[in-house]
mmCIF file of C-alpha atoms and ligand atoms in Angstrom:
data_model
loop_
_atom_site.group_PDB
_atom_site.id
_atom_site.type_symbol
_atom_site.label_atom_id
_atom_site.label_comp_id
_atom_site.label_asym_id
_atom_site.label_seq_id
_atom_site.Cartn_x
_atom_site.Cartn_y
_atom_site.Cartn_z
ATOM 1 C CA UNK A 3 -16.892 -9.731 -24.289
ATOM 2 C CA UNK A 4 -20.331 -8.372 -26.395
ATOM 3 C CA UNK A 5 -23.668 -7.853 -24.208
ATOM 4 C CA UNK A 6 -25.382 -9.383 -27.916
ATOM 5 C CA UNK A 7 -23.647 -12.324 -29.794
ATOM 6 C CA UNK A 8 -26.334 -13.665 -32.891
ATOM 7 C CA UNK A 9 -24.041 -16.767 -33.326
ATOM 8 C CA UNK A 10 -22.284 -18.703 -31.174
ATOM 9 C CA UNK A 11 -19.977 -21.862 -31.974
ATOM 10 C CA UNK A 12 -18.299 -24.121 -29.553
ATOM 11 C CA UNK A 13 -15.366 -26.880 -30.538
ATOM 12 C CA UNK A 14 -15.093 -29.375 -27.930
ATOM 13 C CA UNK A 15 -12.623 -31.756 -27.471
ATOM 14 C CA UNK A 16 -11.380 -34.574 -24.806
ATOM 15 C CA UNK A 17 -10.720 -32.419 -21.890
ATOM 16 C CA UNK A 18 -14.260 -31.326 -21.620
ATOM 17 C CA UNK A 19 -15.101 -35.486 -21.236
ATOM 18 C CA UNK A 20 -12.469 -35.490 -18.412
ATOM 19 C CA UNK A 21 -14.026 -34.804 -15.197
ATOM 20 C CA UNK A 22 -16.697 -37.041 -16.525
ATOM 21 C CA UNK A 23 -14.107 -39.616 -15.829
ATOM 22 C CA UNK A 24 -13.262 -40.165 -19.560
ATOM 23 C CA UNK A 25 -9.551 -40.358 -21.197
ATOM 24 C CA UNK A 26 -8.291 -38.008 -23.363
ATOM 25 C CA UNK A 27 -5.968 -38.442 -26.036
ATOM 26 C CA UNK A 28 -2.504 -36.827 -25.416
ATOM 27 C CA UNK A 29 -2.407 -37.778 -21.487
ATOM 28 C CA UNK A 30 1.317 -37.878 -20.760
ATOM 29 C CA UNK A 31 1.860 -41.721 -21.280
ATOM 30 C CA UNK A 32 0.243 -41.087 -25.221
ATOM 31 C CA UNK A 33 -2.228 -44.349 -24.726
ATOM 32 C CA UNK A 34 -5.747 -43.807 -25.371
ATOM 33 C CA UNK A 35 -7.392 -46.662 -23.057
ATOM 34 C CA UNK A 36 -3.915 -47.846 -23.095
ATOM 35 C CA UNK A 37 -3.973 -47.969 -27.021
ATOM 36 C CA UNK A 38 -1.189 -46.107 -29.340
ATOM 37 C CA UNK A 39 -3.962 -44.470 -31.251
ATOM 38 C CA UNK A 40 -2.090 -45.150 -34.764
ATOM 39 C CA UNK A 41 -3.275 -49.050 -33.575
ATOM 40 C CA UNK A 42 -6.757 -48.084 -33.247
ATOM 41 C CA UNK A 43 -7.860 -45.008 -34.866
ATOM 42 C CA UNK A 44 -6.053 -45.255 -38.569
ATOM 43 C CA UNK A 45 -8.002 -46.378 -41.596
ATOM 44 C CA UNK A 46 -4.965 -49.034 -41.948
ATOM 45 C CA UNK A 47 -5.253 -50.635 -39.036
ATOM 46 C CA UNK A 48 -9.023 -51.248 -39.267
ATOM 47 C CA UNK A 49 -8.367 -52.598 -42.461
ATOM 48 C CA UNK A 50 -4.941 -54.890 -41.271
ATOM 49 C CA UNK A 51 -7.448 -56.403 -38.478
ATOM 50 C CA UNK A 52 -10.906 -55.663 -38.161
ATOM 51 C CA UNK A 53 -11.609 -57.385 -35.480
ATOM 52 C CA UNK A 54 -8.728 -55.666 -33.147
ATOM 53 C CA UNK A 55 -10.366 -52.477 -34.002
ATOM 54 C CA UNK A 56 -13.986 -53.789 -33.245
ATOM 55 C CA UNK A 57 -13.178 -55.284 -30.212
ATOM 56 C CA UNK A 58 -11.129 -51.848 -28.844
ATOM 57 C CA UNK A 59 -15.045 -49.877 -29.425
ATOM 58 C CA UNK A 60 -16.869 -52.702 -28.049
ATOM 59 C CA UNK A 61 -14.729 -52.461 -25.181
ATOM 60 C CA UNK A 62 -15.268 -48.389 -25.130
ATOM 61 C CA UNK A 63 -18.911 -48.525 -25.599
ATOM 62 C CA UNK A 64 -19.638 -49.371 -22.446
ATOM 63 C CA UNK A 65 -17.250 -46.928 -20.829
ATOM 64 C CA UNK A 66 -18.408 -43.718 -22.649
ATOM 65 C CA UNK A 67 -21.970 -44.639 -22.233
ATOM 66 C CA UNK A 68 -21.480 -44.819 -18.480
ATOM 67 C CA UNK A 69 -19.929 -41.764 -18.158
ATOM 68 C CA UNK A 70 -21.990 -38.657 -16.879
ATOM 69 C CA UNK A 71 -21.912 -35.072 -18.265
ATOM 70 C CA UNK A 72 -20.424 -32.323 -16.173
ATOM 71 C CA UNK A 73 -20.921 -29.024 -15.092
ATOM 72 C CA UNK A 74 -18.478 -27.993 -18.754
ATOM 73 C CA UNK A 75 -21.451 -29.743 -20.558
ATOM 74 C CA UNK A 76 -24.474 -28.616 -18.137
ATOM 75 C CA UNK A 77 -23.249 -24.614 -18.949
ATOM 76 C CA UNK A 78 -23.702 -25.287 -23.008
ATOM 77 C CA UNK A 79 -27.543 -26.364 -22.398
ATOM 78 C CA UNK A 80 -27.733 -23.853 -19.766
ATOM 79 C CA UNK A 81 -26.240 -21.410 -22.541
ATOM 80 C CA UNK A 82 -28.221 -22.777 -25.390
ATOM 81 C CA UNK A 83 -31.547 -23.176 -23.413
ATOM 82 C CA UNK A 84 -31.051 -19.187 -22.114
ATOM 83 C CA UNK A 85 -29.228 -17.024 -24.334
ATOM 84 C CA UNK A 86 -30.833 -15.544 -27.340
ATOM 85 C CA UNK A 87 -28.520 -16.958 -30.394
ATOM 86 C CA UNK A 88 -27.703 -19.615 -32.659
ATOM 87 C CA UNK A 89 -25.265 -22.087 -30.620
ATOM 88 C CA UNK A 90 -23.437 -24.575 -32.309
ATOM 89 C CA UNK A 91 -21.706 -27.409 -30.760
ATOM 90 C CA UNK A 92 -18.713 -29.443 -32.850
ATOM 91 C CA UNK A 93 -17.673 -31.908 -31.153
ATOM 92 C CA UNK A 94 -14.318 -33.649 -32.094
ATOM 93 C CA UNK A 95 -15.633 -36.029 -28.910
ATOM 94 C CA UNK A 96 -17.284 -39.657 -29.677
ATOM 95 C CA UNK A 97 -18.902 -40.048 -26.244
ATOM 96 C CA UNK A 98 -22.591 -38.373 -26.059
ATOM 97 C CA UNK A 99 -22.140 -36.857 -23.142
ATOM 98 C CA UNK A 100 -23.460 -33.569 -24.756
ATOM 99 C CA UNK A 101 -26.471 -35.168 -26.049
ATOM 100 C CA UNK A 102 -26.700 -36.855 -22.439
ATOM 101 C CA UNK A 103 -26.621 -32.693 -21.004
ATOM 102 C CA UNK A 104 -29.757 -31.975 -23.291
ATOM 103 C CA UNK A 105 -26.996 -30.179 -25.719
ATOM 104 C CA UNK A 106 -28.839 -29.667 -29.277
ATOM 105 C CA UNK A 107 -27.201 -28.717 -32.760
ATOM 106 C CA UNK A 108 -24.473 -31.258 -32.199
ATOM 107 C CA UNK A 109 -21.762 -32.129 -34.723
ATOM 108 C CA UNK A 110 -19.668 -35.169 -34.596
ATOM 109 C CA UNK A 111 -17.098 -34.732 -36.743
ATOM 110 C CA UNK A 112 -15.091 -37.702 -36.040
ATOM 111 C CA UNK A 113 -17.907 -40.344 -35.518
ATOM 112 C CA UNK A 114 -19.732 -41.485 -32.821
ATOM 113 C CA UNK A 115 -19.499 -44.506 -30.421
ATOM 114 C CA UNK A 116 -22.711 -45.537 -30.781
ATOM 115 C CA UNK A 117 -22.716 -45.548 -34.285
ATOM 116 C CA UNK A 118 -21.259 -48.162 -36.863
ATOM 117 C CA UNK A 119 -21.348 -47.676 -40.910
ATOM 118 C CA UNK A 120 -21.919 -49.823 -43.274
ATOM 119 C CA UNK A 121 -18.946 -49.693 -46.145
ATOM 120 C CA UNK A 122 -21.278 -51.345 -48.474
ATOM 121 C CA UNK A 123 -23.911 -48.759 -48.583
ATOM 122 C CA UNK A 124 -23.617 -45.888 -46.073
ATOM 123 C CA UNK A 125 -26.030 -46.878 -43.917
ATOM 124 C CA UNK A 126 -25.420 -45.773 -40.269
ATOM 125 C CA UNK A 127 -26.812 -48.134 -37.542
ATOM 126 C CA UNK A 128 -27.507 -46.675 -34.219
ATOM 127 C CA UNK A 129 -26.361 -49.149 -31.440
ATOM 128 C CA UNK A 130 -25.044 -49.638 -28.160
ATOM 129 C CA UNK A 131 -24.149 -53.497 -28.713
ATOM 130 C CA UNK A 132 -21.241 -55.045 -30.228
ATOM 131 C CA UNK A 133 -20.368 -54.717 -33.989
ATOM 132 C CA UNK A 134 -18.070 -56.994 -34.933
ATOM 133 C CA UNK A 135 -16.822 -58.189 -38.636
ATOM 134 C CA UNK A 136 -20.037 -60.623 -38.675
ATOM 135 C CA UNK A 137 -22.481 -57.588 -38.160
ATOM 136 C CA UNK A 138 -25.014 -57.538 -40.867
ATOM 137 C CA UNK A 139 -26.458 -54.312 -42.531
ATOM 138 C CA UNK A 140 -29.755 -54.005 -41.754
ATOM 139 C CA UNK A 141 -30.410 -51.469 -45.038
ATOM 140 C CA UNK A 142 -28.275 -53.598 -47.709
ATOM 141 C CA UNK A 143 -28.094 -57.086 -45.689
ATOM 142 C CA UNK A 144 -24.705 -57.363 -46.197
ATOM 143 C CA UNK A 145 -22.678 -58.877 -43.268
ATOM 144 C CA UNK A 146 -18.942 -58.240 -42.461
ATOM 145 C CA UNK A 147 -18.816 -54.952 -43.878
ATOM 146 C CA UNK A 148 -19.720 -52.847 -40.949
ATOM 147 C CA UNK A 149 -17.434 -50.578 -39.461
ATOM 148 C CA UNK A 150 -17.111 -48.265 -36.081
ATOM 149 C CA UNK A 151 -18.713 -45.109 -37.480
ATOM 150 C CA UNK A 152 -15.261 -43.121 -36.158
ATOM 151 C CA UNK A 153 -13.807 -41.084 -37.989
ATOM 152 C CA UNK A 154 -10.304 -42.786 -38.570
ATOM 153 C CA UNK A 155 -6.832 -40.742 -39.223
ATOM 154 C CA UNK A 156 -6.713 -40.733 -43.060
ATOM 155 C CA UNK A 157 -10.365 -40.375 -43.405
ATOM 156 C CA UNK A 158 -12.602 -36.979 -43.900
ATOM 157 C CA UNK A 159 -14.141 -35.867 -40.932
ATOM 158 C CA UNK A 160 -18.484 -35.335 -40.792
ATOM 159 C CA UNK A 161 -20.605 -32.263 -41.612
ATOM 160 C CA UNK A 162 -17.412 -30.227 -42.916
ATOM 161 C CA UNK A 163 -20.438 -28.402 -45.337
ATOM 162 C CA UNK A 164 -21.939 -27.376 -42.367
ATOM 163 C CA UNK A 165 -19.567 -26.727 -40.000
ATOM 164 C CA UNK A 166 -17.787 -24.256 -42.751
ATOM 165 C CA UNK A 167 -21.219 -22.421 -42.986
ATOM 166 C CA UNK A 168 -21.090 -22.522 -38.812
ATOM 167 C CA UNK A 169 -17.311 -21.045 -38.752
ATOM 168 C CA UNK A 170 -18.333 -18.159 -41.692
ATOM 169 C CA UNK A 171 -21.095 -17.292 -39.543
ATOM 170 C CA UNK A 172 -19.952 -17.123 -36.398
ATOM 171 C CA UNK A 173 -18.654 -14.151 -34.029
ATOM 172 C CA UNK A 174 -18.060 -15.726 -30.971
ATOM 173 C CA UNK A 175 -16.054 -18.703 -31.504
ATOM 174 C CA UNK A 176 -15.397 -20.826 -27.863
ATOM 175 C CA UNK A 177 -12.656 -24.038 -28.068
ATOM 176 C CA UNK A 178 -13.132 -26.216 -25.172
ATOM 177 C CA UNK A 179 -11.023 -28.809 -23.768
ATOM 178 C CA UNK A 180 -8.744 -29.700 -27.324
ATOM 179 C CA UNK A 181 -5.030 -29.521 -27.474
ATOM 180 C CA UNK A 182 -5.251 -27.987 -31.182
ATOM 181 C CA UNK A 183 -2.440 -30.524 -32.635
ATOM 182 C CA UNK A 184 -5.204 -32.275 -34.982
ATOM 183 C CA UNK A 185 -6.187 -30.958 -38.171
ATOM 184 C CA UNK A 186 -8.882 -29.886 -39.536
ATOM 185 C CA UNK A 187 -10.430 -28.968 -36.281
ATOM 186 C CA UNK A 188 -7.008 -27.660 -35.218
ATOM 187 C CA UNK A 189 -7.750 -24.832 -38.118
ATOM 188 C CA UNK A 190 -11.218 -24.276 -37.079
ATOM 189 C CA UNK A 191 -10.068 -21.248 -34.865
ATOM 190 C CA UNK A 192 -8.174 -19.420 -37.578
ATOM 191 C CA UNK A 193 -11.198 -19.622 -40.214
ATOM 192 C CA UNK A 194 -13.867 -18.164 -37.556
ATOM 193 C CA UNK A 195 -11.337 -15.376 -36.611
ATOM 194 C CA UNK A 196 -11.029 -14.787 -40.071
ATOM 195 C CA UNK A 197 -14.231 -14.058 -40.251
ATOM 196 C CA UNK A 198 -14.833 -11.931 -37.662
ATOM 197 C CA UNK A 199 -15.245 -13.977 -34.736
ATOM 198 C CA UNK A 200 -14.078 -13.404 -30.435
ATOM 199 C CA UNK A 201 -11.917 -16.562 -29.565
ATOM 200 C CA UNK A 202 -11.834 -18.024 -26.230
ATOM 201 C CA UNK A 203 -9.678 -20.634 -25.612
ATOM 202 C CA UNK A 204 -10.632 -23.170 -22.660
ATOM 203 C CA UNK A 205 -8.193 -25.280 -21.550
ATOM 204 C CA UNK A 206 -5.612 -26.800 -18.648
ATOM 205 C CA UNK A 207 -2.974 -24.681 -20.279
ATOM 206 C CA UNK A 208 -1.755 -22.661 -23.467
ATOM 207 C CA UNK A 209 -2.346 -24.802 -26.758
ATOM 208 C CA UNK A 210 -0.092 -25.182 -29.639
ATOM 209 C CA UNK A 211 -2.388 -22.781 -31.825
ATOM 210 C CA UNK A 212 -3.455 -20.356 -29.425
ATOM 211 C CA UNK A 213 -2.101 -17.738 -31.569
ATOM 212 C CA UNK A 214 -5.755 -17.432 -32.872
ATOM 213 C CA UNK A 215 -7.233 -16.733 -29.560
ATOM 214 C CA UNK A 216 -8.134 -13.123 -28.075
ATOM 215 C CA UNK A 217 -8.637 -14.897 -24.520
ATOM 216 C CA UNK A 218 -7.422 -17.817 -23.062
ATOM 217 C CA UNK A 219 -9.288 -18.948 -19.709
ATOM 218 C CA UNK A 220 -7.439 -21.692 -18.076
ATOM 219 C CA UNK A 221 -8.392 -23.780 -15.744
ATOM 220 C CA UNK A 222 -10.755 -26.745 -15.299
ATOM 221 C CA UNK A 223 -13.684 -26.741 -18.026
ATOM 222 C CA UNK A 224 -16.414 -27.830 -14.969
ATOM 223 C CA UNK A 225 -15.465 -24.459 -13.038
ATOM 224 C CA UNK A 226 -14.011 -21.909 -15.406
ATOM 225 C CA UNK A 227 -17.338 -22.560 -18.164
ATOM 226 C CA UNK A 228 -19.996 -22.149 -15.607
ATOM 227 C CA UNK A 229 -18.478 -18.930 -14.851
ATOM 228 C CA UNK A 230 -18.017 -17.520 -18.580
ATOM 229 C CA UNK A 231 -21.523 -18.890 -19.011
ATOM 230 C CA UNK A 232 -23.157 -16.676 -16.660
ATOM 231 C CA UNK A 233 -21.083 -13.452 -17.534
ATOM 232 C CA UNK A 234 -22.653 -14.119 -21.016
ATOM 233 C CA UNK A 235 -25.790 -14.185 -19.490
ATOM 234 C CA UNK A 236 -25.486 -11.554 -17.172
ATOM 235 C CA UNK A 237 -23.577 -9.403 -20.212
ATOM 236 C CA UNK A 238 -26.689 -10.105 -22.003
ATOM 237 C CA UNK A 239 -29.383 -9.388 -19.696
ATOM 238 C CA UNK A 240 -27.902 -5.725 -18.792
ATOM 239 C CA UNK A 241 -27.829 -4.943 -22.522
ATOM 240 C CA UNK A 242 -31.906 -6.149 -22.541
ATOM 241 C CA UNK A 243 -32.307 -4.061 -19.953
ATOM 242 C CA UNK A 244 -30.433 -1.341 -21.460
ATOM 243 C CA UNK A 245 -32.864 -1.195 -24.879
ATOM 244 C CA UNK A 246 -36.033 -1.305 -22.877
HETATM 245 N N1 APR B 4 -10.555 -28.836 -18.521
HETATM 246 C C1 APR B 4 -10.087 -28.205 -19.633
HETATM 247 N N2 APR B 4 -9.182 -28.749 -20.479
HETATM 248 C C2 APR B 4 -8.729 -29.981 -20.171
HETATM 249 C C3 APR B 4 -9.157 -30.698 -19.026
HETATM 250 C C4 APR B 4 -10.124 -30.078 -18.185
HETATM 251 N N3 APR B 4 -10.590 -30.673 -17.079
HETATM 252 N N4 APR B 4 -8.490 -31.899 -19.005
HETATM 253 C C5 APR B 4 -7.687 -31.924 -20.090
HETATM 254 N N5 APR B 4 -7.816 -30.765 -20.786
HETATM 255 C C6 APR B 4 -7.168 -30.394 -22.040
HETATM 256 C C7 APR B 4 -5.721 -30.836 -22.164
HETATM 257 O O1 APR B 4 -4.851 -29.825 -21.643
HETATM 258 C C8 APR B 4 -5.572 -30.980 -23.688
HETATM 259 O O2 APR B 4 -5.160 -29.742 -24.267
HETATM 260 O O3 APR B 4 -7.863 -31.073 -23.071
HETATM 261 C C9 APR B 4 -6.990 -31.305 -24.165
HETATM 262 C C10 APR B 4 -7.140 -32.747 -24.637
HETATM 263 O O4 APR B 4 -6.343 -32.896 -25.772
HETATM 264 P P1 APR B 4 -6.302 -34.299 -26.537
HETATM 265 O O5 APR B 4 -6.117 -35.400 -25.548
HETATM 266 O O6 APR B 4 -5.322 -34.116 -27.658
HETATM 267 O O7 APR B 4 -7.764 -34.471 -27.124
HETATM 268 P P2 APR B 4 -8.362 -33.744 -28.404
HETATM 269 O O8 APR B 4 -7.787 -32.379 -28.584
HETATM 270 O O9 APR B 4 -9.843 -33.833 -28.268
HETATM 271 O O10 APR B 4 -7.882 -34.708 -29.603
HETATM 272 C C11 APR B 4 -8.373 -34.371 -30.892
HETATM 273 O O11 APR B 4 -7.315 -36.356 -31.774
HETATM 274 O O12 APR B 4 -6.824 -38.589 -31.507
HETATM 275 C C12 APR B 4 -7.634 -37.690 -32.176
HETATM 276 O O13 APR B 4 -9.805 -38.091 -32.994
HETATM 277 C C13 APR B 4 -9.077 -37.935 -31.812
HETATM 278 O O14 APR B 4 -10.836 -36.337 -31.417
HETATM 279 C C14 APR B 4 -9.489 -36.660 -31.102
HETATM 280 C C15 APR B 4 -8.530 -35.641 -31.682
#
């Protein structure tokens, strides 16, 4: 670990929502909400039925908006809000529960639940009602052609521009709570060591590309986090001390 990191990116994925009560996606019985995602989260099922799809986030909306952020979330504000560097969060998450921790910089790069846009125009509608295929755009007043503002399998993911600048940047690169099976995000890793970065990978146990990782701290994101957060901190403050 450096006393002084300038930039500092961290790739969250499901696990970090689970003590918050939230599923992931690769639990052992593969059901996400008791969904096969390929029913719910493919560009070709929204398109087979619509409404299915709507209903499924509807449904979800209400769950993820319940759900409280946890210590794994609290550390990131705590980190951003006390150490001196850029920190980046990209999230592969579509609750808000980092915005809900007072997170900033976030980066949803598959979507966001409270989000649905319109395929007539692009516009994206903040809500945390039901969108259904009789929604009407508010920007291009077309109805039926809103859709859940998730990033679907066989669609390209959100802020790629500026999550390539965050991953050239970067030297401390943290992965948080994401089995590492889904690409792009899966490759994330590799680019930022590429270029220089520390990798720390957070998780229950070893992931399927933790190749790319100098440390792995397992363990449960709301305890082992905290703990990294502070020997940043502390890291930190004892180089301050150091150059005065
Ligand atoms: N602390 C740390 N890690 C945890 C915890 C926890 N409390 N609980 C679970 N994990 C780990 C699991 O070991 C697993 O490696 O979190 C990871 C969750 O993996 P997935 O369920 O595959 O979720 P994720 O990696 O975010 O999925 C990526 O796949 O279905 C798509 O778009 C969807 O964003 C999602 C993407």
């Amino acid at each position: 670990m450096k006393k002084d990191y300038q930039h500092i990116v961290i790739l969250t994925g499901a696990g970090i929502s689970a003590e918050s009560g939230l599923a992931t996606f690769r639990a052992a019985n593969g059901l996400w909400n008791n969904h096969p995602v390929e029913d719910v989260a493919t560009i070709e099922a929204f398109q087979r039925n619509p409404a299915y799809v709507h209903d499924f986030y509807n449904e979800l909306k209400p769950l993820l908006n319940a759900a409280k952020p946890n210590p794994a979330h609290l550390a990131i504000t705590k980190l951003q809000q006390e150490y001196p560097a850029k920190i980046s969060i990209i999230t592969q998450n579509v609750d808000t529960l980092h915005e809900k921790a007072g997170s900033q910089n976030i980066y949803h790069i598959h979507g966001q639940i409270n989000q649905a846009v319109c395929l007539n125009c692009g516009h994206v509608l903040e809500t945390f009602t039901d969108v259904d295929t009789e929604t009407t755009c508010p920007h291009c007043q077309i109805s039926g052609m809103m859709k859940p503002n998730i990033v679907f399998f066989g669609e390209n993911l959100l802020y790629m521009e500026d999550v390539d600048k965050l991953l050239h940047q970067c030297d401390l690169f943290i992965s948080v709570g994401t089995s590492g099976v889904v690409f792009p995000a899966a490759s994330f890793v590799q680019i930022a060591k590429y270029y220089g970065a520390e990798t720390y990978e957070f998780n229950l146990e070893l992931t399927s590309n933790n190749l790319y990782f100098d440390h792995h701290i397992y363990g449960k994101a709301g305890e082992t986090l905290p703990r990294f957060v502070s020997e940043l901190l502390n890291a930190q403050a004892s180089a301050d001390n150091h150059n005065h």
